[in-house]
Amino acid sequence: MVSIGERVPDFEVPAYRDGTVISVRLSRFLGSWVVLCFYPGDFTFVCPTELTNLAINYDSFRSLGAEVITISVDSVFVHKAWEEHELGSLIPQGRVPFIMASDLRREIGNAYGALDEKTGAHLRTSYLIDPDGVLQAAEILAPSVGRNIQELLRLLSAFRHVRETNGEEACPSGWFPGKTTLKPLPELVGKISAAWNPENPLIWPPGK
């Protein structure tokens, strides 16, 4: 199972993209950010909403220097059929723009801690991998609730900022580009209020 701050295991599996069956190797993307999204399965209920949201926001991920790879235990041919019979009608561009990988043997899900051994399918798991192949963030959800794709973009932006500032700046809760960052210096200990305040507090429910 992968841990935060450690290099992730490499893998090479069949995948489907842009109407073509290909082979994808994770290490090929060293030098770029990777958003790796495991999901329970094609032709399910919540999964098509997630992949549609990923597709709609794919250009935003690319603008931040990231590649998106989704992965389930379905074959590449099931991926193809799913795109042709359902996803294509949900996605404005009519075709999934990112890589849809196949983990038929469950080896990748097992190595990453994303496999639900009771069902044999993947949990709804997201991994944010930096250009050095090091895991920076992970999220695991039960199948009944879809992930927030905008939050994945926010996390990607935040970790990019930390990397670009060589760790000299940290991102507080709810941070997004243009908001206040923090410099983790000894003189700031116990004095965060001097450097940061809840500019736009996150209040639930939204719009309250």
Coordinates of C-alpha atoms in Angstrom, one line a residue:
M1 CA 0.0 0.0 0.0
V2 CA 1.4 3.4 -1.0
S3 CA 2.1 6.0 1.7
I4 CA 2.2 9.8 1.5
G5 CA 5.8 11.1 0.7
E6 CA 6.8 7.8 -0.9
R7 CA 7.3 6.9 -4.5
V8 CA 4.4 5.1 -6.0
P9 CA 4.7 1.6 -7.7
D10 CA 5.1 1.7 -11.4
F11 CA 2.7 -0.3 -13.6
E12 CA 2.0 -1.0 -17.2
V13 CA -1.5 -2.1 -18.3
P14 CA -3.8 -2.0 -21.3
A15 CA -5.9 1.2 -21.6
Y16 CA -8.5 2.9 -23.8
R17 CA -8.2 6.5 -25.1
D18 CA -9.7 8.4 -27.9
G19 CA -11.2 5.3 -29.6
T20 CA -8.0 3.4 -29.4
V21 CA -6.6 0.5 -27.2
I22 CA -3.1 1.4 -26.0
S23 CA -0.6 0.4 -23.3
V24 CA 0.0 2.9 -20.5
R25 CA 3.0 2.9 -18.2
L26 CA 2.9 5.2 -15.2
S27 CA 6.6 6.0 -15.2
R28 CA 6.2 7.5 -18.7
F29 CA 4.6 10.5 -16.9
L30 CA 7.6 11.2 -14.7
G31 CA 8.1 15.0 -14.9
S32 CA 4.4 15.7 -14.9
W33 CA 1.7 15.6 -12.2
V34 CA -0.6 12.6 -12.4
V35 CA -4.2 12.4 -11.0
L36 CA -4.9 8.7 -10.6
C37 CA -8.5 7.9 -10.0
F38 CA -9.6 4.3 -9.2
Y39 CA -13.4 3.7 -9.5
P40 CA -15.7 0.7 -8.8
G41 CA -16.8 0.0 -12.4
D42 CA -18.2 0.9 -15.8
F43 CA -22.0 0.9 -16.3
T44 CA -22.6 1.7 -12.6
F45 CA -24.4 4.7 -11.1
V46 CA -22.1 7.3 -9.5
C47 CA -19.0 6.5 -11.7
P48 CA -20.4 8.0 -14.9
T49 CA -21.1 11.3 -13.1
E50 CA -17.4 11.3 -11.9
L51 CA -15.9 10.5 -15.3
T52 CA -18.2 13.1 -17.0
N53 CA -17.0 15.8 -14.5
L54 CA -13.4 14.7 -15.1
A55 CA -13.8 15.0 -18.8
I56 CA -15.5 18.5 -18.6
N57 CA -12.6 19.7 -16.4
Y58 CA -9.8 17.8 -18.3
D59 CA -8.4 21.0 -19.9
S60 CA -8.1 22.5 -16.5
F61 CA -6.0 19.6 -15.3
R62 CA -3.8 19.8 -18.4
S63 CA -3.3 23.6 -17.9
L64 CA -1.9 22.7 -14.5
G65 CA 0.6 20.2 -16.0
A66 CA -1.3 17.1 -14.9
E67 CA -2.4 14.0 -16.7
V68 CA -5.6 12.2 -15.6
I69 CA -5.7 8.4 -15.5
T70 CA -8.8 6.5 -14.4
I71 CA -8.7 2.8 -13.7
S72 CA -11.1 0.0 -12.9
V73 CA -11.2 -3.7 -13.1
D74 CA -13.1 -3.6 -16.4
S75 CA -11.5 -4.6 -19.7
V76 CA -10.5 -2.0 -22.3
F77 CA -13.4 -3.3 -24.5
V78 CA -15.9 -2.6 -21.7
H79 CA -14.4 0.9 -21.4
K80 CA -15.0 1.3 -25.2
A81 CA -18.6 0.1 -25.0
W82 CA -19.3 2.3 -22.0
E83 CA -18.0 5.4 -23.9
E84 CA -20.0 4.5 -27.0
H85 CA -23.3 3.7 -25.2
E86 CA -23.3 6.1 -22.2
L87 CA -20.4 8.4 -21.5
G88 CA -20.3 9.8 -25.1
S89 CA -23.8 11.2 -24.6
L90 CA -23.0 12.8 -21.2
I91 CA -19.7 14.4 -22.2
P92 CA -20.0 17.6 -24.3
Q93 CA -17.1 16.6 -26.6
G94 CA -18.6 13.2 -27.1
R95 CA -15.5 11.2 -26.2
V96 CA -13.5 10.6 -23.0
P97 CA -10.3 12.7 -23.4
F98 CA -8.2 11.0 -20.7
I99 CA -6.7 7.5 -20.3
M100 CA -9.0 4.8 -19.0
A101 CA -6.8 2.0 -17.7
S102 CA -7.7 -1.7 -17.1
D103 CA -6.7 -3.5 -13.9
L104 CA -8.2 -6.9 -14.8
R105 CA -5.8 -8.8 -12.5
R106 CA -6.5 -6.4 -9.6
E107 CA -2.7 -6.2 -9.1
I108 CA -2.6 -2.3 -9.3
G109 CA -5.5 -1.8 -7.0
N110 CA -4.0 -4.2 -4.5
A111 CA -0.6 -2.5 -4.7
Y112 CA -2.1 0.9 -4.1
G113 CA -4.5 -0.2 -1.4
A114 CA -7.5 0.7 -3.6
L115 CA -9.0 -2.8 -3.9
D116 CA -12.1 -3.8 -2.0
E117 CA -11.4 -7.5 -1.3
K118 CA -15.0 -8.2 -0.5
T119 CA -16.3 -7.1 -3.9
G120 CA -13.2 -7.5 -6.1
A121 CA -13.8 -4.0 -7.4
H122 CA -11.9 -0.8 -6.6
L123 CA -12.9 1.7 -4.0
R124 CA -13.4 5.3 -5.1
T125 CA -9.8 6.3 -4.6
S126 CA -7.8 9.3 -5.8
Y127 CA -4.0 9.7 -5.7
L128 CA -2.1 12.9 -6.5
I129 CA 1.4 12.1 -7.7
D130 CA 4.0 14.7 -8.2
P131 CA 6.5 14.9 -11.1
D132 CA 9.1 12.9 -9.1
G133 CA 6.6 10.0 -8.8
V134 CA 6.0 10.8 -5.1
L135 CA 2.5 10.5 -3.6
Q136 CA 1.3 13.9 -2.2
A137 CA -2.4 13.3 -1.5
A138 CA -4.8 10.4 -1.3
E139 CA -8.6 10.1 -0.8
I140 CA -10.7 7.0 -0.3
L141 CA -14.5 7.1 -0.5
A142 CA -17.2 4.4 -0.3
P143 CA -18.9 3.7 -3.6
S144 CA -22.1 5.5 -2.9
V145 CA -20.6 9.0 -2.9
G146 CA -18.8 10.6 -5.8
R147 CA -15.6 12.7 -5.4
N148 CA -15.5 16.5 -5.8
I149 CA -13.4 17.1 -9.0
Q150 CA -13.1 20.8 -8.3
E151 CA -11.4 19.8 -5.0
L152 CA -9.0 17.7 -6.9
L153 CA -8.1 20.7 -9.0
R154 CA -7.7 22.8 -5.8
L155 CA -5.4 20.3 -4.3
L156 CA -3.4 20.1 -7.5
S157 CA -3.0 23.9 -7.5
A158 CA -2.0 23.9 -3.9
F159 CA 0.6 21.2 -4.1
R160 CA 2.0 22.8 -7.3
H161 CA 2.4 26.1 -5.4
V162 CA 4.2 24.4 -2.5
R163 CA 6.6 22.7 -5.0
E164 CA 7.2 25.9 -7.0
T165 CA 8.1 27.8 -3.8
N166 CA 10.4 24.9 -2.7
G167 CA 8.3 24.4 0.4
E168 CA 8.9 28.0 1.6
E169 CA 5.1 28.6 1.4
A170 CA 2.3 26.5 2.8
C171 CA -1.4 26.6 1.8
P172 CA -4.0 27.0 4.6
S173 CA -7.4 25.4 4.7
G174 CA -9.5 26.2 1.7
W175 CA -6.7 27.9 -0.2
F176 CA -6.9 28.5 -3.9
P177 CA -4.7 30.5 -6.2
G178 CA -4.7 34.2 -5.3
K179 CA -5.4 33.6 -1.7
T180 CA -3.0 34.1 1.3
T181 CA -0.3 31.5 1.8
L182 CA 1.8 30.9 5.0
K183 CA 5.5 30.9 5.5
P184 CA 6.3 28.1 8.0
L185 CA 8.9 30.0 10.0
P186 CA 9.6 29.7 13.8
E187 CA 8.5 33.3 14.5
L188 CA 5.0 32.5 13.1
V189 CA 4.3 29.7 15.7
G190 CA 1.3 30.7 17.8
K191 CA 0.8 33.9 15.7
I192 CA -1.0 32.6 12.7
S193 CA -3.7 35.4 13.2
A194 CA -1.0 37.9 12.3
A195 CA -0.5 36.4 8.9
W196 CA -3.9 34.9 8.0
N197 CA -7.6 35.3 8.6
P198 CA -10.6 33.4 7.3
E199 CA -11.0 35.6 4.2
N200 CA -13.9 33.7 2.8
P201 CA -14.8 31.1 5.4
L202 CA -16.1 27.8 4.1
I203 CA -19.6 27.6 5.4
W204 CA -22.0 24.8 5.0
P205 CA -24.4 24.8 3.3
P206 CA -23.0 26.7 0.4
G207 CA -24.4 30.2 -0.1
K208 CA -25.5 30.5 3.6

